[in-house]
Each structure stands twice: as structure tokens, then as C-alpha cells.
XYZ file of C-alpha atoms in Angstrom:
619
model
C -30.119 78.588 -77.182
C -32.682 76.863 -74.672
C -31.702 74.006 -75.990
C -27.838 74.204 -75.271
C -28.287 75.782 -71.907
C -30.694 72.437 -71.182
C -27.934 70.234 -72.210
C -24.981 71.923 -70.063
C -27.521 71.930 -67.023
C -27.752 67.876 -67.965
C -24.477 67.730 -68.067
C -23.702 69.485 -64.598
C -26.430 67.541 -62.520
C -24.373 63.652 -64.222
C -21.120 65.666 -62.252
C -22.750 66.332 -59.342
C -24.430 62.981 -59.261
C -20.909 61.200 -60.434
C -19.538 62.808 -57.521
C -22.013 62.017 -54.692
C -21.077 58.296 -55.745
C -17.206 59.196 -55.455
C -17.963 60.340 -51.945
C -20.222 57.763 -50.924
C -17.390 55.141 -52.125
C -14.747 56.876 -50.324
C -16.770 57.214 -47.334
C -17.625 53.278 -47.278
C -13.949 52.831 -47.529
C -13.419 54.972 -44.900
C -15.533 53.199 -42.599
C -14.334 50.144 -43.438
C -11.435 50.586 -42.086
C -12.021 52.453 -39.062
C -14.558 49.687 -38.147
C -11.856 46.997 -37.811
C -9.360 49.655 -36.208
C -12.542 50.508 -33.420
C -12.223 46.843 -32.679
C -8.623 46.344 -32.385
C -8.613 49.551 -30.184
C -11.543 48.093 -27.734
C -14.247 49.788 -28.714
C -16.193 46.048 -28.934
C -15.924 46.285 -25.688
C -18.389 48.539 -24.863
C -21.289 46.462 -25.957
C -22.044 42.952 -25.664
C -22.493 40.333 -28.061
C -26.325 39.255 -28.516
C -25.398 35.589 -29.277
C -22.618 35.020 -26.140
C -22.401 35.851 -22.782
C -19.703 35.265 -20.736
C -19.433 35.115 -16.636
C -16.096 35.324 -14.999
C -14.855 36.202 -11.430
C -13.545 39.426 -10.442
C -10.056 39.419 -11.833
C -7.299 41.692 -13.973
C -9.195 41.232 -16.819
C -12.551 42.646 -15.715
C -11.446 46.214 -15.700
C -10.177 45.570 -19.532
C -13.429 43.907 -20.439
C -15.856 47.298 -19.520
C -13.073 50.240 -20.210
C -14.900 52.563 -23.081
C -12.447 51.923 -26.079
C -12.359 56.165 -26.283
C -10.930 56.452 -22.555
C -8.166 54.368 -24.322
C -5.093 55.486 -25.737
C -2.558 53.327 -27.771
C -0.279 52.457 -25.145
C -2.772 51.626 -22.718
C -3.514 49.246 -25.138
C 0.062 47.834 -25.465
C 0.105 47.294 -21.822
C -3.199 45.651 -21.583
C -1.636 43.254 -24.419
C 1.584 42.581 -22.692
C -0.417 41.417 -19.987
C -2.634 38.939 -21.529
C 0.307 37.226 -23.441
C 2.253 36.874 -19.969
C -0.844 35.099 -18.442
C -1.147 32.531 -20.613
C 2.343 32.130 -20.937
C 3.389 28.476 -20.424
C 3.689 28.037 -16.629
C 4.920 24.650 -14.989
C 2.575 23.274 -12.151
C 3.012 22.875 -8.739
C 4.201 19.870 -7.134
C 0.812 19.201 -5.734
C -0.886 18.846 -9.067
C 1.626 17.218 -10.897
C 1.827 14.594 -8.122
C -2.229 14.692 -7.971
C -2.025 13.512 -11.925
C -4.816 12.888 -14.415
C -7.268 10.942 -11.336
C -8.211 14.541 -10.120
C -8.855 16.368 -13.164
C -13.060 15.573 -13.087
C -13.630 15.855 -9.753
C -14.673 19.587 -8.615
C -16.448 21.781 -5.812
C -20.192 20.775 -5.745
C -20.724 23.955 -5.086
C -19.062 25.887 -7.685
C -20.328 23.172 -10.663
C -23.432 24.391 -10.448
C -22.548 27.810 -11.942
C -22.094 27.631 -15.263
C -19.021 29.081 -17.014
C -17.005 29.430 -14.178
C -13.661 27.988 -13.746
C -13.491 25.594 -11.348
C -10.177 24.367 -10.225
C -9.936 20.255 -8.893
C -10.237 19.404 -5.597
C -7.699 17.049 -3.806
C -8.536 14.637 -1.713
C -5.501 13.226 0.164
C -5.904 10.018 1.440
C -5.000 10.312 5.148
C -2.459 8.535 6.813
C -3.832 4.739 8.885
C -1.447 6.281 11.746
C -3.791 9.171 12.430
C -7.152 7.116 11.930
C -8.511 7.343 15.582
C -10.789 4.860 16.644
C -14.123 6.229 15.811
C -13.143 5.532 12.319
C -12.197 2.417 12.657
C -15.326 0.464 10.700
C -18.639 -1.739 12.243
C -18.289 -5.061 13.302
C -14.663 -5.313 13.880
C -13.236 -5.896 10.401
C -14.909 -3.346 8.244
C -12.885 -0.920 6.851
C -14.299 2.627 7.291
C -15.464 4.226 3.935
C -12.771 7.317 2.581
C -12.250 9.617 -0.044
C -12.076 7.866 -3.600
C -8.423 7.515 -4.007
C -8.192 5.325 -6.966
C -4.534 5.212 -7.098
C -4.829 3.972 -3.711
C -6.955 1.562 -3.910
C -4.799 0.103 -7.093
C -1.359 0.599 -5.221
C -3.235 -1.562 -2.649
C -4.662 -4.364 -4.343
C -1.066 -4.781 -6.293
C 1.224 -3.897 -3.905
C -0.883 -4.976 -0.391
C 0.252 -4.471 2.416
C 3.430 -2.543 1.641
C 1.666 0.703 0.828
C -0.122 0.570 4.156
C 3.068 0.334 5.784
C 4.739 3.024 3.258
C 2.176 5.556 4.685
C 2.997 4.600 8.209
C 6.577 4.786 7.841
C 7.183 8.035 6.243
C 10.215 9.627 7.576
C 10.898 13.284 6.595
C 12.712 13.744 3.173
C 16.275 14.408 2.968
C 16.545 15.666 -0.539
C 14.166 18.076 -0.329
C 16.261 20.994 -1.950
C 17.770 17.773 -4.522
C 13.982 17.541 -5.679
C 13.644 21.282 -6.397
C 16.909 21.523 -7.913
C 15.775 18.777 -10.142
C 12.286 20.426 -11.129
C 14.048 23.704 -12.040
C 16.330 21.892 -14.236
C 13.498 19.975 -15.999
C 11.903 23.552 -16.634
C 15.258 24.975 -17.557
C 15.667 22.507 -20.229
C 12.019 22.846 -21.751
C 12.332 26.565 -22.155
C 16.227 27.139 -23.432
C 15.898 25.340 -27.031
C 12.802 28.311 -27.232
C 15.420 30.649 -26.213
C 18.517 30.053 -27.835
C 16.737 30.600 -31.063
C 16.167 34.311 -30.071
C 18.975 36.169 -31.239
C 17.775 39.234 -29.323
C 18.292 37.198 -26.168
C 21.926 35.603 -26.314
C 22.713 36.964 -22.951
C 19.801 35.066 -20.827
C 20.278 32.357 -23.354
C 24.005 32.246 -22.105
C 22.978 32.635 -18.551
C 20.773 29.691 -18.987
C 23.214 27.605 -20.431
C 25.493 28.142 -17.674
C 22.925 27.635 -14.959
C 21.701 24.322 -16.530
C 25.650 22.780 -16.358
C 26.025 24.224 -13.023
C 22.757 22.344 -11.486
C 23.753 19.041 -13.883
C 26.880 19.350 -12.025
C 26.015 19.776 -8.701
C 23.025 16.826 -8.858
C 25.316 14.533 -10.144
C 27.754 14.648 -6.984
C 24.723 14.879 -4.663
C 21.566 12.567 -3.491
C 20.766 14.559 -0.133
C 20.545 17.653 0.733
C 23.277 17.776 3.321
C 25.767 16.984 -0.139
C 24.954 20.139 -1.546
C 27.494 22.942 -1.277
C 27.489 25.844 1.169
C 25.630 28.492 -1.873
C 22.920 26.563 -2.874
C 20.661 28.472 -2.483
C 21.837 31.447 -3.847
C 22.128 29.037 -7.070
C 18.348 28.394 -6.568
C 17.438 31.947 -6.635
C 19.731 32.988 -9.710
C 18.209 29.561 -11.422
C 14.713 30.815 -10.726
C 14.864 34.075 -12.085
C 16.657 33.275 -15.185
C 13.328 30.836 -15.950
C 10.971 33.424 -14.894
C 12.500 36.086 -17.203
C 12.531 33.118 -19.499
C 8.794 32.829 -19.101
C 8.393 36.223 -19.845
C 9.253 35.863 -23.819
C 6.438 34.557 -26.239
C 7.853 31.172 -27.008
C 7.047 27.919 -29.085
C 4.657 26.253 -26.997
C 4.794 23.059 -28.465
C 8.371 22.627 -28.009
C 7.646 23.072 -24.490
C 5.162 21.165 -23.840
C 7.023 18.090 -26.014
C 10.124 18.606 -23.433
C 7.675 18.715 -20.593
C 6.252 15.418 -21.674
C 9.664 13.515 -22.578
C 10.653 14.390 -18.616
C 7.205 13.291 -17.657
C 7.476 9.864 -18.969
C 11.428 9.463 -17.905
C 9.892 10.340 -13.877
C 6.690 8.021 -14.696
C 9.379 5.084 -15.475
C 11.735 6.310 -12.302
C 8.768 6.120 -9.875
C 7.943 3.226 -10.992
C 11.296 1.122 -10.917
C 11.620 2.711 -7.598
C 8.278 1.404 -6.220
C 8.940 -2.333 -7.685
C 12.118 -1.964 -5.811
C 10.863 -1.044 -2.847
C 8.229 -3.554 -3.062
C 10.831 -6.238 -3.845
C 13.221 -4.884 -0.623
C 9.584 -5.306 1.736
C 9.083 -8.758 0.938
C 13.073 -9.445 1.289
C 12.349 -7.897 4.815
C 9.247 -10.254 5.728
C 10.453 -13.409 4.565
C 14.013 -13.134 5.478
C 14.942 -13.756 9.153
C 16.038 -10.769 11.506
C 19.425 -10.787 12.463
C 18.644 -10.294 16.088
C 16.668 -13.294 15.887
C 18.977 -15.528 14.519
C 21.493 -14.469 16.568
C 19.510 -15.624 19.411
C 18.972 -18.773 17.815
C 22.862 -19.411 17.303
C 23.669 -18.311 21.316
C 20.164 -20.953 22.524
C 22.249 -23.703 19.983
C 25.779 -23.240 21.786
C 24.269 -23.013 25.296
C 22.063 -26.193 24.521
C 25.770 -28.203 23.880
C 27.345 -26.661 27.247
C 24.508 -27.860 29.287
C 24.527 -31.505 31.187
C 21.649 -33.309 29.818
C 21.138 -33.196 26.201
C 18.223 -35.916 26.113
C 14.926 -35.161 26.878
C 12.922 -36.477 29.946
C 9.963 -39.093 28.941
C 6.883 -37.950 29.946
C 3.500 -39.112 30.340
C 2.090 -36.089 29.809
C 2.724 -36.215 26.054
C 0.036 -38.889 25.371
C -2.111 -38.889 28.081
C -5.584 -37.780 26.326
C -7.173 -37.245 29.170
C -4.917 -33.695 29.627
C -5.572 -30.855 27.318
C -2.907 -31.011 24.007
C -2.230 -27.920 22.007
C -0.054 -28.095 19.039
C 2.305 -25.342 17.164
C 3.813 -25.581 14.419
C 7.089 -23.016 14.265
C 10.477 -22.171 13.317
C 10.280 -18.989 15.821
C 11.551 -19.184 19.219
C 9.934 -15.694 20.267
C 6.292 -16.318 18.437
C 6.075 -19.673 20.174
C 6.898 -18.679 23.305
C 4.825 -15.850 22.791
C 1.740 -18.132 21.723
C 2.654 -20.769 24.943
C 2.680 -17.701 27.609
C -0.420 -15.909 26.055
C -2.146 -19.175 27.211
C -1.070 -20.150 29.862
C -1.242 -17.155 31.829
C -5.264 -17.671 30.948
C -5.852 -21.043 31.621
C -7.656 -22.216 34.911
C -5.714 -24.875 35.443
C -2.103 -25.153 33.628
C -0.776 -28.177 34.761
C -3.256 -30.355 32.261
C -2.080 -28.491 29.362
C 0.457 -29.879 27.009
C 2.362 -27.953 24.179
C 3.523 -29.958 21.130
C 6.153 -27.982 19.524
C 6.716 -29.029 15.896
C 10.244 -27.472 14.726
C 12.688 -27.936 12.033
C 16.562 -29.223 12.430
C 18.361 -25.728 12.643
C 16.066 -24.065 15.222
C 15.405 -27.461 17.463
C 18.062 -27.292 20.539
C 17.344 -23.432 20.311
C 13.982 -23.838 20.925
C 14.414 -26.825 23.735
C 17.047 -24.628 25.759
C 14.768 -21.821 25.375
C 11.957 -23.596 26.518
C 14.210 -24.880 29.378
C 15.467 -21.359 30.784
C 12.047 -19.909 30.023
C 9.262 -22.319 31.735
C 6.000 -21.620 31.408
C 4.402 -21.999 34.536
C 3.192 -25.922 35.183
C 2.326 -26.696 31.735
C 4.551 -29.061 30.236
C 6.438 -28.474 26.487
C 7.517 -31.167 24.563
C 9.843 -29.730 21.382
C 9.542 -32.258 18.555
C 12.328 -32.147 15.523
C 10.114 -33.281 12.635
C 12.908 -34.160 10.361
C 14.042 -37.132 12.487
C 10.736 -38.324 13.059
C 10.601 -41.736 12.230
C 7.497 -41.895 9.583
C 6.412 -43.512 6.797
C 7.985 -40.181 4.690
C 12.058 -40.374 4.869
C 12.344 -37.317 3.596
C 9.825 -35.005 5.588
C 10.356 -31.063 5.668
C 9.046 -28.348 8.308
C 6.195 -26.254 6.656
C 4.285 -23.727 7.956
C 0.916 -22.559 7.745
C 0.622 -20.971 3.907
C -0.690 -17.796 3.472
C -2.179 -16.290 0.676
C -3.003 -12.833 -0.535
C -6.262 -12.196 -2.369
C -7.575 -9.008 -3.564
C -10.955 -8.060 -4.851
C -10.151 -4.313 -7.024
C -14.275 -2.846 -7.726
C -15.314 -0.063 -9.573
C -17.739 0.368 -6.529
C -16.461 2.027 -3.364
C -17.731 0.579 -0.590
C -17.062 -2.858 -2.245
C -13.641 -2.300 -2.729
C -12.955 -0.647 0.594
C -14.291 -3.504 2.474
C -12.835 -6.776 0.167
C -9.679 -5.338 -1.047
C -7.268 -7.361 0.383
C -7.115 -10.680 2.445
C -4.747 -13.069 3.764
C -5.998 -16.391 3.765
C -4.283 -18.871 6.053
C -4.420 -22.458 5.663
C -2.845 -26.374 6.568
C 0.165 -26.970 5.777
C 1.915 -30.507 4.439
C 3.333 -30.627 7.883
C -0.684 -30.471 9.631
C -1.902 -34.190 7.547
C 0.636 -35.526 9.655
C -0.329 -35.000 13.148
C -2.703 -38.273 12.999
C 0.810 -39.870 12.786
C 2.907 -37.999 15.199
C 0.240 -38.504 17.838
C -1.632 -41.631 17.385
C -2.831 -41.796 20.958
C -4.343 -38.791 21.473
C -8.088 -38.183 19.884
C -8.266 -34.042 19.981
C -6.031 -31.585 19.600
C -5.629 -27.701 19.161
C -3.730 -26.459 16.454
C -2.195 -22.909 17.262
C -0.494 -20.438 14.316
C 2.640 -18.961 15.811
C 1.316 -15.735 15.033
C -1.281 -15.280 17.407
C -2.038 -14.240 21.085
C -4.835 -15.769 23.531
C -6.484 -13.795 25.275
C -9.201 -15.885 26.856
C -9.439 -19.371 28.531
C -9.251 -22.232 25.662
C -10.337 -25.150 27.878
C -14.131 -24.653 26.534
C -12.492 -25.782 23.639
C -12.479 -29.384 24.486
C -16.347 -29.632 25.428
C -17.435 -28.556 21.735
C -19.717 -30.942 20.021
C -18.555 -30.739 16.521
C -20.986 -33.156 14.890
C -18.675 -35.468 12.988
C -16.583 -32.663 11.736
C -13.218 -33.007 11.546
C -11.878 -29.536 11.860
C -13.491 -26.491 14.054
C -12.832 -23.361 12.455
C -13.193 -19.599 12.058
C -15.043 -18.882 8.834
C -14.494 -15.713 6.980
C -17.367 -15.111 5.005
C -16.494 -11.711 3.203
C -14.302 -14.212 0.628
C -16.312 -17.100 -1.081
C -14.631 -19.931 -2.622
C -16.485 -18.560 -6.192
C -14.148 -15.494 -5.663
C -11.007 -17.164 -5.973
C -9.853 -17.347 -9.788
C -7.077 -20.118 -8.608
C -9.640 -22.916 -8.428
C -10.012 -24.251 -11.155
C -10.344 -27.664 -10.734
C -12.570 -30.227 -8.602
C -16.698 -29.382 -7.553
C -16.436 -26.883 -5.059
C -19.318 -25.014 -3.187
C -18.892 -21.491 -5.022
C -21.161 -19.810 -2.350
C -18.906 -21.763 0.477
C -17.213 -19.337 3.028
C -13.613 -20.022 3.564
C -11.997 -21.104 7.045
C -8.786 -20.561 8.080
C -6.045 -21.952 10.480
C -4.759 -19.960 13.537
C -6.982 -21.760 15.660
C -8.212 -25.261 14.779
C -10.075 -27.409 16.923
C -9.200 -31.179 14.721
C -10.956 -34.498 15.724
C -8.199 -36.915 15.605
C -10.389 -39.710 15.910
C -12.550 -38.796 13.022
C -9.875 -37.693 10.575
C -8.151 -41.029 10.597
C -11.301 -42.431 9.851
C -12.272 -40.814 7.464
C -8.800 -40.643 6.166
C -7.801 -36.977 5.385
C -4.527 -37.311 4.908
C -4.873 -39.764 2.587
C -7.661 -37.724 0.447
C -5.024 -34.873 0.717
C -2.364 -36.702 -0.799
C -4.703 -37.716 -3.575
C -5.740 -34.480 -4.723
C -2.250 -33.262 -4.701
C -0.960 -35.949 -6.550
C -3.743 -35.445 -9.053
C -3.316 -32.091 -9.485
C 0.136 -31.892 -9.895
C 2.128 -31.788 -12.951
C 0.725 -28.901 -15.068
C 1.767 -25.142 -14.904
C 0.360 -23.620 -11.608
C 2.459 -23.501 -8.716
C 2.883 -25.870 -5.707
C 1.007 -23.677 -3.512
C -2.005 -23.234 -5.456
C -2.276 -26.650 -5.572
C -2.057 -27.110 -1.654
C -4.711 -24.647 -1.850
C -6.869 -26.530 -4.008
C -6.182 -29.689 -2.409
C -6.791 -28.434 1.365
C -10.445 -26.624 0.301
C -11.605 -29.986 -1.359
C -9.949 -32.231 1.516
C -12.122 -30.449 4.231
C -15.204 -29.447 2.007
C -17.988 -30.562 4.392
C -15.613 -31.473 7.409
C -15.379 -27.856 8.817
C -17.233 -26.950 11.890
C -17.762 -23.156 12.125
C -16.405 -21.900 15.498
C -18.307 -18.374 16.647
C -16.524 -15.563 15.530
C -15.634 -13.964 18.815
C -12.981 -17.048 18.906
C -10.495 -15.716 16.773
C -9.557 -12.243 15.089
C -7.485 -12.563 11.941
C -6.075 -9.378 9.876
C -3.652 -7.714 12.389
C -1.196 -8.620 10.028
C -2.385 -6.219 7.677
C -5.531 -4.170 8.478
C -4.749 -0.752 10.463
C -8.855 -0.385 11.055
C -9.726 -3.393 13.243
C -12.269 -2.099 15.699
C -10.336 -1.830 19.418
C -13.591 -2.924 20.995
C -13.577 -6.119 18.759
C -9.971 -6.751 19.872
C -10.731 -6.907 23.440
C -13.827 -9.165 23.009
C -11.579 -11.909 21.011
C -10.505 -14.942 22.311
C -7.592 -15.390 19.726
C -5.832 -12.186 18.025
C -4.574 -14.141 14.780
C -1.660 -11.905 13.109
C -2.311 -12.773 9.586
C -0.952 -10.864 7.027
C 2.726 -9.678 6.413
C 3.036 -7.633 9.173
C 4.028 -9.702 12.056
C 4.625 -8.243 15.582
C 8.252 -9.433 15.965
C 9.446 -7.919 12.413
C 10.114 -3.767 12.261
C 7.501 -3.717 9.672
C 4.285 -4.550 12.797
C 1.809 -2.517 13.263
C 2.967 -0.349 16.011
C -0.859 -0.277 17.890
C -1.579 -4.041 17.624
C 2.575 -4.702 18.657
C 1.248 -3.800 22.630
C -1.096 -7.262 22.853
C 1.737 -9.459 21.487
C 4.919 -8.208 23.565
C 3.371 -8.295 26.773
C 3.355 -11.859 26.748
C 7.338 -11.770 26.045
C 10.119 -12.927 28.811
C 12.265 -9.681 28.273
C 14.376 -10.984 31.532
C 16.729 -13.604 30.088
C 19.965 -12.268 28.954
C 20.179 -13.688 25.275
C 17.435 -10.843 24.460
C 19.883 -8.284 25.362
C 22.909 -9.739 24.220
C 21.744 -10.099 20.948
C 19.555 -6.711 20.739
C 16.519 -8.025 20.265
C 13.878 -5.670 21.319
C 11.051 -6.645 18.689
């Protein structure tokens, strides 16, 4: 008996013990699950993570992020989830950052990168307008530029477009198709988010709605450019339009889709803009090197007035190869800039009457420019107008040219370097210039005047320099060595050489047909001719070896180039100049000038004879 009631009272302790384990499983499985269901619910929340900490600013979510997960009921949480899935809902940027682009994306607050974790959203730097620069910005030493903020698509729009984008910022007028452009951004959005949409079936009615908004705008923007095509309800169109895409915005959708439509309108804009700015670039030079129809007009009513007049050959005078009188030579097409460049000196000169203006000119503009001269005298100087195509010269078949320019541009990875040699316009002798030995074989100096500039002191000083056996007195410009210049690529040049340039050009006559420079000139074009680079890389090769050695370096304060071009010349520097060179595309008489330097150059302009009103020319 003691030994059955021993085995039952085994056998009931294996139950009990066989059920403690049934328990203890359940009980694990219980809190298995409740464990992941404490998490979903928020109850995570209410302690932090040993391993991650994470510091944000005051915002809708910090309230979620320290809520107790048992204050918390089940459609608190459906709300709090609703919320986070509209936030980081695919949202198109603002114009502002999408015109800001990928050059702003690193650059941030100093001082918000200090603290770790936070977002930090880019700073933009907008490059400010050269008509608001005042002149306590302008840069040292007269033709610095002052130091801005690092606009790199600046700087490149610069160095490959030059001058133009200066004069882009100068000129902007206010926008016409403002309400075009926004019409045109909501349809770009309105097209990334309906193919999401219309695969909803829950959601045929907005997809309808956005169907028929999307036809409407591709309608309207294809009968309209400006704003003042647009019909009467536009805006009301504008309003519907943006709430369909914000209810759109609203609905989880496919974000690659999105962002794949997103990016095929991105690169269709990218190649717009770009056609756009060639064309623009291509309708600025047009403008510079094509001949305003005022002027030409002017040049046409000098011609016919020439032909009425009673003399039609020119008086013989001493004066033109005396070389004991003072002998300035231009070389123009230009009736305005060389009148311009004739009464700029004069009105400085001591003495007037022993100064003589040579006037080299080309077939179509020569009785223009003699009547002009005739109606328009400039005090007692005397101006002799010379057509070089009848000259009778060794060359039969001789052609005006004018001083060349060219554009050179230094793009650096370092600011300041690239701020201060970005672009230059370097001016130099012409084919036309090796033959004023010829044209004036009596005379032993000369000065050699651009038809862009504007004196502004007495020249006569001129004429008592001691050049020491140089041949031509120049204006060096030093911030561009010849070892910068990629185009020379031929002949032993000085790399470390500074280069002059023309404007003003005191030549030695005497010495240059001694040493013969027009005859070296002719030899090193000749030489270098034939092969693939262009005629005027050539003449700029040639000229730089013709007068390597030969160039007496005239003080600085004789002549200020860039005025053609750089909007930060120091005004103090201006007024100490002798010379104010207009180098560069911008020139005073076009539309395109730079409306502060414009002042210095039409104040030396007859505005009283009649022509200049008949033919609305009001530079």
C-alpha cells in the first residue's frame, strides 16, 4: 500500500511539474507578442536607446517622440502615422533652390555646422547685381576687382560667355511671363504625380480632375508666351490646378516614378536654358559687331550732303607734314568715336593750333567723315581725313583694319585669382598700323589714338619722352603674361614678358623704318601662315614677336583700359587718367555701354548739328 500511494504521489508532482512548463511556454509566447505590439504602439518611446542618440529641433515630431506609449490609444496612433507619411511625402522645391542647383548643396551656416546632427539647410549666396556695387567696393589700385561671394556658376558663365553676363545682370527688365512660368511648374508637377494616380482605382475622380486640368494648362501655354496672353480666369485655373496636386500629394505614391518624371523635365529645362543662353549670347555679339542703324543712317545723310556741297577736293595743307607740329593719328570707321577722340583732346591741349589729326578711314564712311569733320570743326586744330583704299602704295589691294581685340580668360579654382584675372581684352596693331611709315614718310613721331577712348589730360608731354631706341611707347598690363596665353605657340617669346596694348601709342617713326618693323611683321606672318589657326592669332603672334624688345613702358596713370568691360574700375583711378581706353565689348556709343562710364565719353559729343536728331541718334 505505501508503495502505491508513493507512486501516485510521483505521478501527481510529473503533472504538476508538466504543467508549470505548459504555463511557462504559454507565458513566453505571450510576451512575445505583446513585446513587438508595445513597440508598434510607442511604448519604445519612453526610453532611449543606449547605443544612439538623436538631437533634433523643436518640431511636430517632438511631442510624438516623449508621449508614454500607455497615454496612447489606437487612433492617436493612426493620426500620428498619417502625419509622418504626409511629411515625407514627395514635395517639389521652390524656385529658389531649384534655380540655386547642385553648387549650393555643401555650403552651410558656420554656425549651425558645428552642432552635430542637426539639419542644416544651404545657404544662398546671390551674386549681387554690378549696377548696385557702390564705389567703396569697387577694388585697390584701379583695376582690381573687389573679392565676392563664391559664385561658381558665375565665375564660369563669365569666363565663357564674358562680357555678356555682366551686361545680362545690368539689363534685367522685369519678367513678363511671370504667371506663364508658374503655370509651367504646376504642369511639370501635374505630370509627375498623375501616372501615380491614375493607377489608384479608389481615386478616378481626382485622377479625372487631373487629367482635365493638365489639357486645360497644355492648352492655354500653347496659345500664350506672356502673361498679358493669358485669359481673363487664370487664376482661378491656378488655384483649382494647385489643389488638385496638393490633394494629389496627399496619397502614398510610387516615389520613383516621380522622381524619374521630375528628372526627364529637369534635363528637357537644363537643354532649354541652355539653347536660350547660346542664343542670347549669339544675338549680343550680332549687337556689338553689327553697326547701329542710327549710325549708319547718319553716315548715309554726311555721304549725300558731302555731293551737294561746292568743293569736293580737299585743301593742301602744310600742316599735314610739317614735323615740327604735333601729329596724332586714328584709325576709324566711326564718325561719332572719332570725333569724340579729336574733341576730348583738343579741348585739353595748351595750344591747338600745332596739333594735327590723321584720320585713317575706309571707302564707305570717307565723305561722311570729311563733311562731318567740315560742319563740326574742332577748334584750330587741323583734320586731314585719309581714304586708305586709294592710297597709292606699294599694296594694290589694301583694306581698313582696326585695332584687334582679343578676349582672354584665366578660370582658377582659387578665388581671389579668378576674381582678379578672369577676363581681359587685349588690344593690339592692326595690318593697317605697319603702314603708317609709308603714309607719312616725312614725319618722325606720331601718336596713335584707338577710337574708343577719351583724353582727359594734356598729350603734348608726349612728344618730350625719351624712349631709348624704342620704337613703340606703351601701356603695359602686367596682370596677363605672354606665358599665359595658350595661342602662342610658336617663335621664343619672353614667357614672364607683360603685354602692351594700343589705345595710346607713342611710335618712333624714325626708328621703326630703321629697324624695319614692317618688314619683320610681314615676315612672321608670312611664316606663320598656312596651318590651322586663324588669321588673327597669327597677327597676334606676329605683332608680340615684331615689338619684343621695342616697347617702351609708358606710366600707368597714361591710359585706363577695361571700361569696355569691367563695372569695378575705381572712380578715383578714372579721374587721375590721362587716357580712358574703352576696351572691351561694351563701347559707349552702342546700347550695350556701361551706363556710369557712358558720362566721360558723351560730353565730348557735338549734340547741336541736326543729322543727330534727324537720324535719332542719342548714343
Amino acid at each position: 500500500m505505501k508503495g502505491g500511494g508513493g507512486g501516485g504521489g510521483g505521478g501527481g508532482g510529473g503533472k504538476r511539474r508538466w504543467k508549470v512548463l505548459v504555463i511557462g511556454v504559454l507565458v513566453l509566447v505571450i510576451l512575445s507578442m505583446l513585446v513587438p505590439l508595445a513597440f508598434l504602439l510607442g511604448l519604445h518611446n519612453g526610453f532611449h536607446s543606449p547605443g544612439f542618440v538623436t538631437v533634433q529641433p523643436a518640431s511636430s515630431f517632438e511631442s510624438f517622440t516623449r508621449i508614454n506609449a500607455t497615454k496612447h490609444t489606437q487612433r492617436d496612433v493612426s493620426e500620428r502615422v498619417d502625419e509622418v507619411l504626409q511629411k515625407i511625402n514627395p514635395v517639389l522645391p521652390k524656385k529658389s533652390d531649384i534655380n540655386v542647383g547642385s553648387r549650393d548643396m555643401n555650403v552651410t551656416s558656420g554656425t549651425d555646422s558645428k552642432k552635430r546632427g542637426l539639419p542644416v539647410s544651404p545657404t544662398v549666396v546671390a551674386n549681387p547685381s554690378p549696377a548696385n556695387k557702390t564705389k567703396s567696393e569697387a577694388s585697390y589700385e584701379g583695376v582690381q576687382r573687389k573679392v565676392v561671394s563664391g559664385d561658381e556658376t558665375w565665375r564660369t558663365c563669365e569666363v565663357k560667355y564674358g562680357s555678356y553676363c555682366l551686361w545680362r545682370e545690368e539689363n534685367k527688365e522685369p519678367m513678363k511671363d511671370t504667371k506663364v512660368k508658374q503655370m509651367k511648374d504646376q504642369l511639370f508637377v501635374a505630370r509627375a504625380y498623375y501616372p501615380s494616380i491614375a493607377k489608384m482605382p479608389s481615386q478616378s475622380k481626382l485622377t479625372r480632375d487631373m487629367k482635365q486640368n493638365i489639357q486645360e494648362f497644355e492648352r492655354i501655354l500653347s496659345e500664350s508666351s506672356q502673361d498679358a496672353d493669358l485669359p481673363p480666369q487664370v487664376d482661378k485655373k491656378l488655384q483649382k490646378m494647385e489643389a488638385v496636386i496638393a490633394k494629389a500629394k496627399s496619397f502614398p505614391v510610387d516615389c520613383n516614378n516621380v522622381d524619374k518624371k521630375l528628372r526627364q523635365i529637369l534635363d528637357l529645362t537644363e537643354d532649354e536654358a541652355s539653347f536660350h543662353m547660346k542664343q542670347s549670347v549669339f544675338l549680343y555679339q550680332l549687337a556689338v559687331q553689327t553697326m547701329p542703324k542710327s549710325l549708319h543712317c547718319l553716315s548715309m545723310r554726311l555721304t549725300v550732303e558731302h555731293f551737294k556741297s561746292a568743293s569736293l577736293e580737299d585743301p593742301i595743307s602744310e600742316k599735314f607734314s610739317d614735323p615740327s607740329l604735333l601729329h596724332f593719328v586714328i584709325i576709324s570707321d566711326n564718325i561719332l568715336a572719332s570725333s569724340v577722340v579729336i574733341n576730348s583732346t583738343v579741348v585739353h591741349a595748351r595750344d591747338s593750333k600745332n596739333f594735327v589729326f590723321h584720320v585713317l578711314t575706309d571707302e564707305q564712311n570717307y565723305f561722311a567723315m570729311k563733311q562731318w569733320f567740315v560742319r563740326n570743326p574742332c577748334k584750330q586744330s587741323t583734320v586731314q581725313v585719309l581714304n586708305i583704299e586709294k592710297l597709292e602704295l606699294d599694296d594694290s589691294d589694301m583694306k581698313l583694319s582696326l585695332p584687334a581685340e582679343f578676349r582672354v580668360s584665366f578660370p582658377s579654382g582659387d578665388l581671389l585669382a579668378s576674381q582678379q584675372n578672369r577676363t581681359h581684352y587685349l588690344s593690339l596693331f592692326s595690318q593697317s598700323h605697319y603702314l603708317l611709315p609709308k603714309l607719312f614718310d616725312k614725319l618722325e613721331k606720331v601718336v596713335v589714338l584707338d577710337d574708343d577712348v577719351v583724353v582727359q589730360q594734356n598729350l603734348s608731354p608726349l612728344w618730350d619722352l625719351d624712349m631709348e631706341g624704342k620704337v613703340n611707347g606703351a601701356v603695359k598690363l602686367c596682370t596677363v603674361r605672354l606665358g599665359q596665353l595658350k595661342s602662342l605657340k610658336r617663335g621664343n617669346f619672353d614667357t614672364n614678358a607683360c603685354l602692351w596694348m594700343s589705345g595710346l601709342n607713342v611710335v618712333d617713326l624714325a626708328r621703326w623704318r630703321e629697324l624695319g618693323v614692317s618688314e619683320t611683321y610681314q615676315k612672321y606672318y608670312k611664316e606663320m601662315s598656312g596651318g590651322d589657326e586663324s588669321s588673327e592669332a597669327i597677327a597676334l603672334q606676329a605683332s608680340l614677336l615684331t615689338f619684343q624688345d621695342q616697347v617702351y613702358a609708358l606710366d600707368d596713370k597714361w591710359a585706363l583700359s577695361g571700361l569696355g568691360y569691367d563695372y569695378y574700375i575705381n572712380a578715383e583711378a578714372i579721374k587721375n587718367a590721362a587716357i580712358l581706353h574703352y576696351n572691351g565689348n561694351m563701347k559707349p556709343w552702342l546700347e550695350l555701354g556701361i551706363p556710369k562710364y557712358k558720362n566721360y565719353w558723351r560730353k565730348h559729343l557735338n549734340r547741336e548739328d541736326r543729322f543727330l536728331s534727324d537720324c535719332n541718334v542719342n548714343p
